[in-house]
PDB file of C-alpha atoms in Angstrom:
ATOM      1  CA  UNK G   1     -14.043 -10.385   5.600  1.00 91.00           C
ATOM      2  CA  UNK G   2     -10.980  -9.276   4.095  1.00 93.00           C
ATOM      3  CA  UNK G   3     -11.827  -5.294   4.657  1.00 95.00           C
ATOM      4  CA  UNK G   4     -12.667  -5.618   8.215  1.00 96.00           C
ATOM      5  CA  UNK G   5      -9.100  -7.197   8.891  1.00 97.00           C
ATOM      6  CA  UNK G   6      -7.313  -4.297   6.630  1.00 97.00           C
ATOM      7  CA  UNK G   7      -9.459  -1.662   8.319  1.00 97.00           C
ATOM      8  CA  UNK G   8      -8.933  -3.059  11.986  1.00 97.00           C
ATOM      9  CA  UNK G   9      -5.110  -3.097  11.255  1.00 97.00           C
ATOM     10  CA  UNK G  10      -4.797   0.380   9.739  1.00 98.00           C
ATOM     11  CA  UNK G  11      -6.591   1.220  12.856  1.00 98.00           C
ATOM     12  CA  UNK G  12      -3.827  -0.199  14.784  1.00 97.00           C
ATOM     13  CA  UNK G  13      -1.215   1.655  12.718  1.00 97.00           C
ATOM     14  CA  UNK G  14      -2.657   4.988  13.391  1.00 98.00           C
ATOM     15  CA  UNK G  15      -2.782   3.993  17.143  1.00 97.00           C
ATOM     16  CA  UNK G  16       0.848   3.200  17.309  1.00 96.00           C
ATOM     17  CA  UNK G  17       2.363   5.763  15.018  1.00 96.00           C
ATOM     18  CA  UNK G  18       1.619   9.322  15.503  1.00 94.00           C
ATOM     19  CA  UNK G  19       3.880  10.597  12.053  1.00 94.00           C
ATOM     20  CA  UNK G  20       1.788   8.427  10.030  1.00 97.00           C
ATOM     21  CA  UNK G  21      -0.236   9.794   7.301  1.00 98.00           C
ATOM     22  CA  UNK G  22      -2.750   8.469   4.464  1.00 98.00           C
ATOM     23  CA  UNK G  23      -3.968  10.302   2.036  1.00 98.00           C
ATOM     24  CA  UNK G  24      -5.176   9.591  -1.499  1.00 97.00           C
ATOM     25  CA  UNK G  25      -8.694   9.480  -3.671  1.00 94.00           C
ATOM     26  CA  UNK G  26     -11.996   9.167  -1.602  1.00 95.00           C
ATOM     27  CA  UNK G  27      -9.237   7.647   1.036  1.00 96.00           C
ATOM     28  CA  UNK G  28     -10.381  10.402   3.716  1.00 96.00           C
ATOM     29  CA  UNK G  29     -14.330  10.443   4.040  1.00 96.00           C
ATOM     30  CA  UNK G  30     -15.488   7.732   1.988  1.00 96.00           C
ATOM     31  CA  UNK G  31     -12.568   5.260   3.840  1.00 96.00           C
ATOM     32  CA  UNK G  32     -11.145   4.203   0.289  1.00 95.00           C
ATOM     33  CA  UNK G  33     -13.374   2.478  -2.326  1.00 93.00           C
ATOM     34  CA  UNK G  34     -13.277  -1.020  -0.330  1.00 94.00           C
ATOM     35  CA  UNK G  35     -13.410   0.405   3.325  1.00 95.00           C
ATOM     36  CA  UNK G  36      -9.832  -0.028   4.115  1.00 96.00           C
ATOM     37  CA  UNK G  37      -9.728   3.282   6.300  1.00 98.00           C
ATOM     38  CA  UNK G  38     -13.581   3.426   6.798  1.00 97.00           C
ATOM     39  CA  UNK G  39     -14.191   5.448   9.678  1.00 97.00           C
ATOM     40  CA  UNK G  40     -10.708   6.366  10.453  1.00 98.00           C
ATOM     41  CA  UNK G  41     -10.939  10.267   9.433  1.00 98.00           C
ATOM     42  CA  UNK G  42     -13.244  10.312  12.321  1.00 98.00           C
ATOM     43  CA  UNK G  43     -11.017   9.090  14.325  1.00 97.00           C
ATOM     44  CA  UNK G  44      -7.784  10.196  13.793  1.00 98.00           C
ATOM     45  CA  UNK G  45      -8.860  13.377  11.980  1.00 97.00           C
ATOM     46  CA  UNK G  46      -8.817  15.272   8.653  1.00 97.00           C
ATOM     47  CA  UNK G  47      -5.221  16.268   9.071  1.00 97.00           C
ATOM     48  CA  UNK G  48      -3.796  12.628   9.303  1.00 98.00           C
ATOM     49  CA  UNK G  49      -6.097  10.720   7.027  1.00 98.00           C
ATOM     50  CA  UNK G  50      -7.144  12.960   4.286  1.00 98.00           C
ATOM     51  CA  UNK G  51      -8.717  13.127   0.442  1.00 98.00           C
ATOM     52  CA  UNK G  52      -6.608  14.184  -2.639  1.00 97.00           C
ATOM     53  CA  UNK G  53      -7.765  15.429  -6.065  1.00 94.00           C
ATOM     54  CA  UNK G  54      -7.761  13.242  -8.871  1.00 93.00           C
ATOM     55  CA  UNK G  55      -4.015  13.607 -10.124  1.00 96.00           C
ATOM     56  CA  UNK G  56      -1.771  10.323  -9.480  1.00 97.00           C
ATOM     57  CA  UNK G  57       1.326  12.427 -10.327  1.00 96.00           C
ATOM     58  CA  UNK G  58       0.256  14.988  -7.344  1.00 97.00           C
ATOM     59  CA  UNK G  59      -0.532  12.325  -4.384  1.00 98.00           C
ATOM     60  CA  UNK G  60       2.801  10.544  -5.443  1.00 98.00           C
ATOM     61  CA  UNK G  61       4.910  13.810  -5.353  1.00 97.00           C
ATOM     62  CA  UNK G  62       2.879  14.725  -2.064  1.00 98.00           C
ATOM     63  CA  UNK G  63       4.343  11.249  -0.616  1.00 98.00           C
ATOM     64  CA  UNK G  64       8.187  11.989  -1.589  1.00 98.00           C
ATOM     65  CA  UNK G  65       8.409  15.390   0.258  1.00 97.00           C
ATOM     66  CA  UNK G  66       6.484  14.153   3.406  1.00 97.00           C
ATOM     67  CA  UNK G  67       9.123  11.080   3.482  1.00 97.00           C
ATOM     68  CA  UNK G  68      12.452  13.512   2.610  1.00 96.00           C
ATOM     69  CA  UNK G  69      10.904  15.667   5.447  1.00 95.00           C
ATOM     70  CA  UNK G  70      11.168  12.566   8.374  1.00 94.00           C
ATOM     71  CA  UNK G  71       6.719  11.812   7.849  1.00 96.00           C
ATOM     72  CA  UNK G  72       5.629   8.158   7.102  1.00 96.00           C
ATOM     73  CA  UNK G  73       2.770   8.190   4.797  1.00 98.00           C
ATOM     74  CA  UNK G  74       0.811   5.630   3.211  1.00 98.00           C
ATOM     75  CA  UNK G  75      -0.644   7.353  -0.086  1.00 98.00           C
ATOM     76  CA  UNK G  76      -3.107   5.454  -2.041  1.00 97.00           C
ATOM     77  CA  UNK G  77      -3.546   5.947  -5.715  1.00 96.00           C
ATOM     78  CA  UNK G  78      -7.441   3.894  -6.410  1.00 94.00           C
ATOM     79  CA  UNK G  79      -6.367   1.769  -8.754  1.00 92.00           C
ATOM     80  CA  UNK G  80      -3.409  -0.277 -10.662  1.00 92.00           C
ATOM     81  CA  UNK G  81      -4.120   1.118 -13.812  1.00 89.00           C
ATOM     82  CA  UNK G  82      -3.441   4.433 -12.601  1.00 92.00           C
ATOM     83  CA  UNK G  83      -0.262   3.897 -11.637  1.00 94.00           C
ATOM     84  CA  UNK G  84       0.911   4.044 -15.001  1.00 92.00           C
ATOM     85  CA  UNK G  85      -0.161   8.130 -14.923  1.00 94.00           C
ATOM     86  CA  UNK G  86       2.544   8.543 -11.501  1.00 96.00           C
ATOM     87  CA  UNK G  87       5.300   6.218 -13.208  1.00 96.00           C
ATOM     88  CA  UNK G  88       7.771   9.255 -13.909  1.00 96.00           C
ATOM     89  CA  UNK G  89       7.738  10.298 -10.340  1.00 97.00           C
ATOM     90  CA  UNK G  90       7.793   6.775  -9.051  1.00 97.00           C
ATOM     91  CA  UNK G  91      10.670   5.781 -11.179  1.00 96.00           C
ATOM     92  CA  UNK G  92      12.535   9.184 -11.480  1.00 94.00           C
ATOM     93  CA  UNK G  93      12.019  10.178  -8.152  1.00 96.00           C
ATOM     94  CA  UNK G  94      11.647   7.803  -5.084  1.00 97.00           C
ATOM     95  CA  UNK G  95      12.799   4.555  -6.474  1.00 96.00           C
ATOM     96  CA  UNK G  96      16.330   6.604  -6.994  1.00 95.00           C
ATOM     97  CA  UNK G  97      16.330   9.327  -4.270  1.00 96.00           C
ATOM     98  CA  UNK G  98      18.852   7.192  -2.271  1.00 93.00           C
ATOM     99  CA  UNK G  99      20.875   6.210  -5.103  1.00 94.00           C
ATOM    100  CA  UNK G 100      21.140  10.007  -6.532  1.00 93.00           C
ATOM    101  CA  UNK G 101      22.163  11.793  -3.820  1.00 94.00           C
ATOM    102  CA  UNK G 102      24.566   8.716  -2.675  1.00 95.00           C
ATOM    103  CA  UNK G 103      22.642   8.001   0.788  1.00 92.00           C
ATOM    104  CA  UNK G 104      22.352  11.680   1.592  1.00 94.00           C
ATOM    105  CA  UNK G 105      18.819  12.216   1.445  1.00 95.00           C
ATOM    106  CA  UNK G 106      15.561   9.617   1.426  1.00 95.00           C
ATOM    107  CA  UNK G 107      12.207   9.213   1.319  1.00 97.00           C
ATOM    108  CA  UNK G 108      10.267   5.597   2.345  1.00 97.00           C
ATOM    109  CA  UNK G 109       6.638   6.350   1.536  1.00 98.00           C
ATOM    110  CA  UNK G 110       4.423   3.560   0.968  1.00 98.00           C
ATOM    111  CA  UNK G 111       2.282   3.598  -2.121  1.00 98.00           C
ATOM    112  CA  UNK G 112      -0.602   1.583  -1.876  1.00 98.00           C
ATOM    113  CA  UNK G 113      -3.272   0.439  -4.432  1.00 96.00           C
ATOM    114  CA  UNK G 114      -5.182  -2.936  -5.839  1.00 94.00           C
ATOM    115  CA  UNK G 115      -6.128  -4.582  -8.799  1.00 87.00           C
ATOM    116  CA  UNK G 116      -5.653  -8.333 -10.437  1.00 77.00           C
ATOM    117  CA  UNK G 117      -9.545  -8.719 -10.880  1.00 73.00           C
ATOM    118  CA  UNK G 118      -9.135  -8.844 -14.747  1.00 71.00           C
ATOM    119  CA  UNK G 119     -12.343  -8.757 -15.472  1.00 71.00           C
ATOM    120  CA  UNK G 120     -12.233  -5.616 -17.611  1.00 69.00           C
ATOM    121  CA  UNK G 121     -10.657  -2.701 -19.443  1.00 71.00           C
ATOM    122  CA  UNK G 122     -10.429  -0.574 -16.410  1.00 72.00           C
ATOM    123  CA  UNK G 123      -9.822  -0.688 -12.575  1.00 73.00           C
ATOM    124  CA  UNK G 124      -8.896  -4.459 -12.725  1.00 69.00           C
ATOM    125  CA  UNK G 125      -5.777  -4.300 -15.050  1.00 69.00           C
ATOM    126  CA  UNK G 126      -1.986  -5.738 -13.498  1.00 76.00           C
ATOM    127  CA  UNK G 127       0.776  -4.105 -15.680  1.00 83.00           C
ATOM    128  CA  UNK G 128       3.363  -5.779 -13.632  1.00 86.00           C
ATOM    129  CA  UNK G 129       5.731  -6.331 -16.079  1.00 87.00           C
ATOM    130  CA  UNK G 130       5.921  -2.583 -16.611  1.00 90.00           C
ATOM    131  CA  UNK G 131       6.164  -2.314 -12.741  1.00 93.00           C
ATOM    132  CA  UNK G 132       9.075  -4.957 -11.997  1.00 92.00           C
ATOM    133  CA  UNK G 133      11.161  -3.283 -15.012  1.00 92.00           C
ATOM    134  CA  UNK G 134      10.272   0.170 -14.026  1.00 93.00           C
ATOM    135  CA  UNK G 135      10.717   0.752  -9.774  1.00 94.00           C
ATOM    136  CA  UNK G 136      14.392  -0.895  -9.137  1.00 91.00           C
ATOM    137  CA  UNK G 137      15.273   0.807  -6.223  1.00 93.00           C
ATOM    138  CA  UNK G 138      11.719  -0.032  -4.516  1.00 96.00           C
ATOM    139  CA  UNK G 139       9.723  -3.080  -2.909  1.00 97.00           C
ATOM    140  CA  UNK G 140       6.972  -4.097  -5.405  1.00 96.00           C
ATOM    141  CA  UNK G 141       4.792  -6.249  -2.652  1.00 96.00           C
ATOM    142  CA  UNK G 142       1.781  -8.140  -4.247  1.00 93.00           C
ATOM    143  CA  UNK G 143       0.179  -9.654  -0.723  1.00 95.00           C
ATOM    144  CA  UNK G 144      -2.520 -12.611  -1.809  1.00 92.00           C
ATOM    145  CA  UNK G 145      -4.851 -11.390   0.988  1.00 94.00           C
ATOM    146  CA  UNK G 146      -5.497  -9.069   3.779  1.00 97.00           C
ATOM    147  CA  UNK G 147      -3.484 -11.021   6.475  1.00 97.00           C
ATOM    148  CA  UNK G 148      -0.596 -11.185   4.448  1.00 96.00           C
ATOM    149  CA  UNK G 149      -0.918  -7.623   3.682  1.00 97.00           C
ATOM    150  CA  UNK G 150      -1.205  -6.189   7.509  1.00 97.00           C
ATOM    151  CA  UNK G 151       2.185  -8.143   7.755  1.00 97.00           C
ATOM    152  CA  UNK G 152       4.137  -6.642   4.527  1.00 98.00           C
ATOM    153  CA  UNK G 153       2.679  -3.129   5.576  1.00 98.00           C
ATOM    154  CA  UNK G 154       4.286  -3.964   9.160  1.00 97.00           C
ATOM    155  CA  UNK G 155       7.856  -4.753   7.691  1.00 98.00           C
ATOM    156  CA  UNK G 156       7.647  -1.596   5.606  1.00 98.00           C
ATOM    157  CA  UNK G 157       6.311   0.676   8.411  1.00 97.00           C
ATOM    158  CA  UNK G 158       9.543  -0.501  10.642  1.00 96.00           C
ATOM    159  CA  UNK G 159      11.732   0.130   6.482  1.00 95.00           C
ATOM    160  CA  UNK G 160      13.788   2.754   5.487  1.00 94.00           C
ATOM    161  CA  UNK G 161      12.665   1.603   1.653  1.00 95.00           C
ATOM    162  CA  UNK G 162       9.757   2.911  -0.133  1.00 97.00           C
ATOM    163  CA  UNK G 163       7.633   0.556  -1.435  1.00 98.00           C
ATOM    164  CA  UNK G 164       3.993  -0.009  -3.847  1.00 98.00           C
ATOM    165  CA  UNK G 165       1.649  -2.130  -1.896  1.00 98.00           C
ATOM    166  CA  UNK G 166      -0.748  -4.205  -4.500  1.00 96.00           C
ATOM    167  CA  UNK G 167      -3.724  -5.431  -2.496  1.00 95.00           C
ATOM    168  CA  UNK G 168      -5.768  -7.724  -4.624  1.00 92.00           C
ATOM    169  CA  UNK G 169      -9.785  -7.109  -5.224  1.00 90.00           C
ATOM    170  CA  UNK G 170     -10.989 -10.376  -4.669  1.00 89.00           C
ATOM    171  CA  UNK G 171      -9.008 -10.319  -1.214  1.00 91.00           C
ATOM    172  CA  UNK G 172     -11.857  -7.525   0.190  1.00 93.00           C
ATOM    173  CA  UNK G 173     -14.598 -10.327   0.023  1.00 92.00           C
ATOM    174  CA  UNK G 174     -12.450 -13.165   1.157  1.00 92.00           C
ATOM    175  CA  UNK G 175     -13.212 -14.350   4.657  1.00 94.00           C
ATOM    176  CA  UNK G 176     -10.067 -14.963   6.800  1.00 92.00           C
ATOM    177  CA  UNK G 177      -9.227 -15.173  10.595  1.00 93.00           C
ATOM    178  CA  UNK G 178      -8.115 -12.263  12.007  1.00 93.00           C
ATOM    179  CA  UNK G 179      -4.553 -12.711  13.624  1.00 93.00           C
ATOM    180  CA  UNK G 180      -4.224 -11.690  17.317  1.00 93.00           C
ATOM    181  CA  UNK G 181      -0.995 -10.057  16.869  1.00 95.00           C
ATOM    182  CA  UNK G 182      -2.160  -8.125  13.603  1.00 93.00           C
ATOM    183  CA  UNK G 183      -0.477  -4.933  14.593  1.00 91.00           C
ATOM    184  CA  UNK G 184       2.731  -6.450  14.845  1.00 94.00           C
ATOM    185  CA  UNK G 185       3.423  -9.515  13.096  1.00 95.00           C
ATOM    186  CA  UNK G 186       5.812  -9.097   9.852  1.00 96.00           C
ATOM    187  CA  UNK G 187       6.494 -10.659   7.006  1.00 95.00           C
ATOM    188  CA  UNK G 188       9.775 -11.052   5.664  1.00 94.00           C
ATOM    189  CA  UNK G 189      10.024  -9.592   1.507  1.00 94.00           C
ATOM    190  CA  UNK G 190      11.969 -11.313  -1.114  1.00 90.00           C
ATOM    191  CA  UNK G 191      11.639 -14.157   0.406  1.00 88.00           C
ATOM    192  CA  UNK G 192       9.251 -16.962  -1.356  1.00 85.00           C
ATOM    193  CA  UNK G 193       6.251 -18.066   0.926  1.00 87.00           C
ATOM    194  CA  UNK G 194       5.809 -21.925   0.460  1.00 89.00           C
ATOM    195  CA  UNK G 195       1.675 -22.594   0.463  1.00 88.00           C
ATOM    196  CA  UNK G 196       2.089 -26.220   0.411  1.00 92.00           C
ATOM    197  CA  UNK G 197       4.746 -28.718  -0.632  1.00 93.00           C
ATOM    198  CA  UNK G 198       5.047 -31.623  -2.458  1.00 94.00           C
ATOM    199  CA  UNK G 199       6.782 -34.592  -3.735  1.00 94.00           C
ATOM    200  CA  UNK G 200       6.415 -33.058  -7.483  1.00 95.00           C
ATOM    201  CA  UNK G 201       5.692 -29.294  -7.424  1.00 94.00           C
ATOM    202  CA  UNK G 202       5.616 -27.283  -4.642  1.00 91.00           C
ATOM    203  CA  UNK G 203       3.795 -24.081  -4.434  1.00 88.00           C
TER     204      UNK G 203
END
């Protein structure tokens, strides 16, 4: 399934990176709501992969000063609703940091959440149109499962550019083939992936 493939890569990222962090809501102990990180405190310890309190602005503002201080971190905020309560850090702060201070200082955290179920009021909402209008100055990445995911979070692990990972629900269940190279394949962003092609539309 889809969380075994996310889990087994994160693995891999902790393995390979020693200045990597994750941190975030129920992230440390419980492994994240779908098991992304489950078991991974225990191995890597409570000082890499670690819980937050509940306060989006906080674990946002926690990711900016680890990445201005040379620390790769993958902070998770739960949802994609609750994005919305860290937008004035996210779009004041780290999508500009570069910009402001004219290449002088930076920060490249990655912020990752999910969503896209829409199946109710909360914890399944996708305000992307607030998002694309909001972070210029940061990768929005919207993988459309785990696979594809392991190789966006690779390209931004090797980045310089922050970025808001947007894992979709459904994707957890999905069954997929795990990649033998899932630690290092990438995939390329901005770039359109062609599923399948055709005579009249291509998708």
């Amino acid at each position: 399934a889809g969380f075994q493939i996310i889990n087994h890569f994160f693995e891999k990222c902790f393995e390979k990176y020693p200045d990597l962090f994750a941190f975030g809501e129920d992230l440390g102990k419980l492994g994240d709501v779908n098991q992304g990180f489950a078991g991974l405190q225990n191995k890597f310890g409570e000082n890499r992969i670690f819980d937050t309190g509940i306060r989006e602005w906080t674990i946002v503002g926690q990711a900016i000063g680890m990445g201005m201080r040379g620390l790769k971190t993958i902070a998770e905020i739960q949802y994609l609703d609750y994005v919305i309560y860290a937008l004035a850090p996210l779009s004041d702060d780290l999508s500009t940091l570069r910009y402001r201070t004219n290449g002088i200082q930076m920060s490249a955290p990655i912020i990752r959440t999910r969503g896209h179920r829409l199946e109710g009021i909360w914890h399944s909402g996708s305000p992307m149109g607030m998002l694309l209008n909001s972070l210029k100055g940061m990768h929005l990445c919207v993988p459309r499962n785990m696979v594809q995911a392991a190789g966006m979070y690779n390209t931004l692990l090797q980045s310089d550019d922050p970025a808001l990972v947007i894992e979709v629900l459904n994707g957890y269940r999905t069954k997929e083939r795990r990649p033998d190279n899932l630690g290092e394949f990438t995939v390329p962003l901005g770039q359109a992936e062609c599923v399948r092609e055709g005579e009249d539309i291509t998708v």
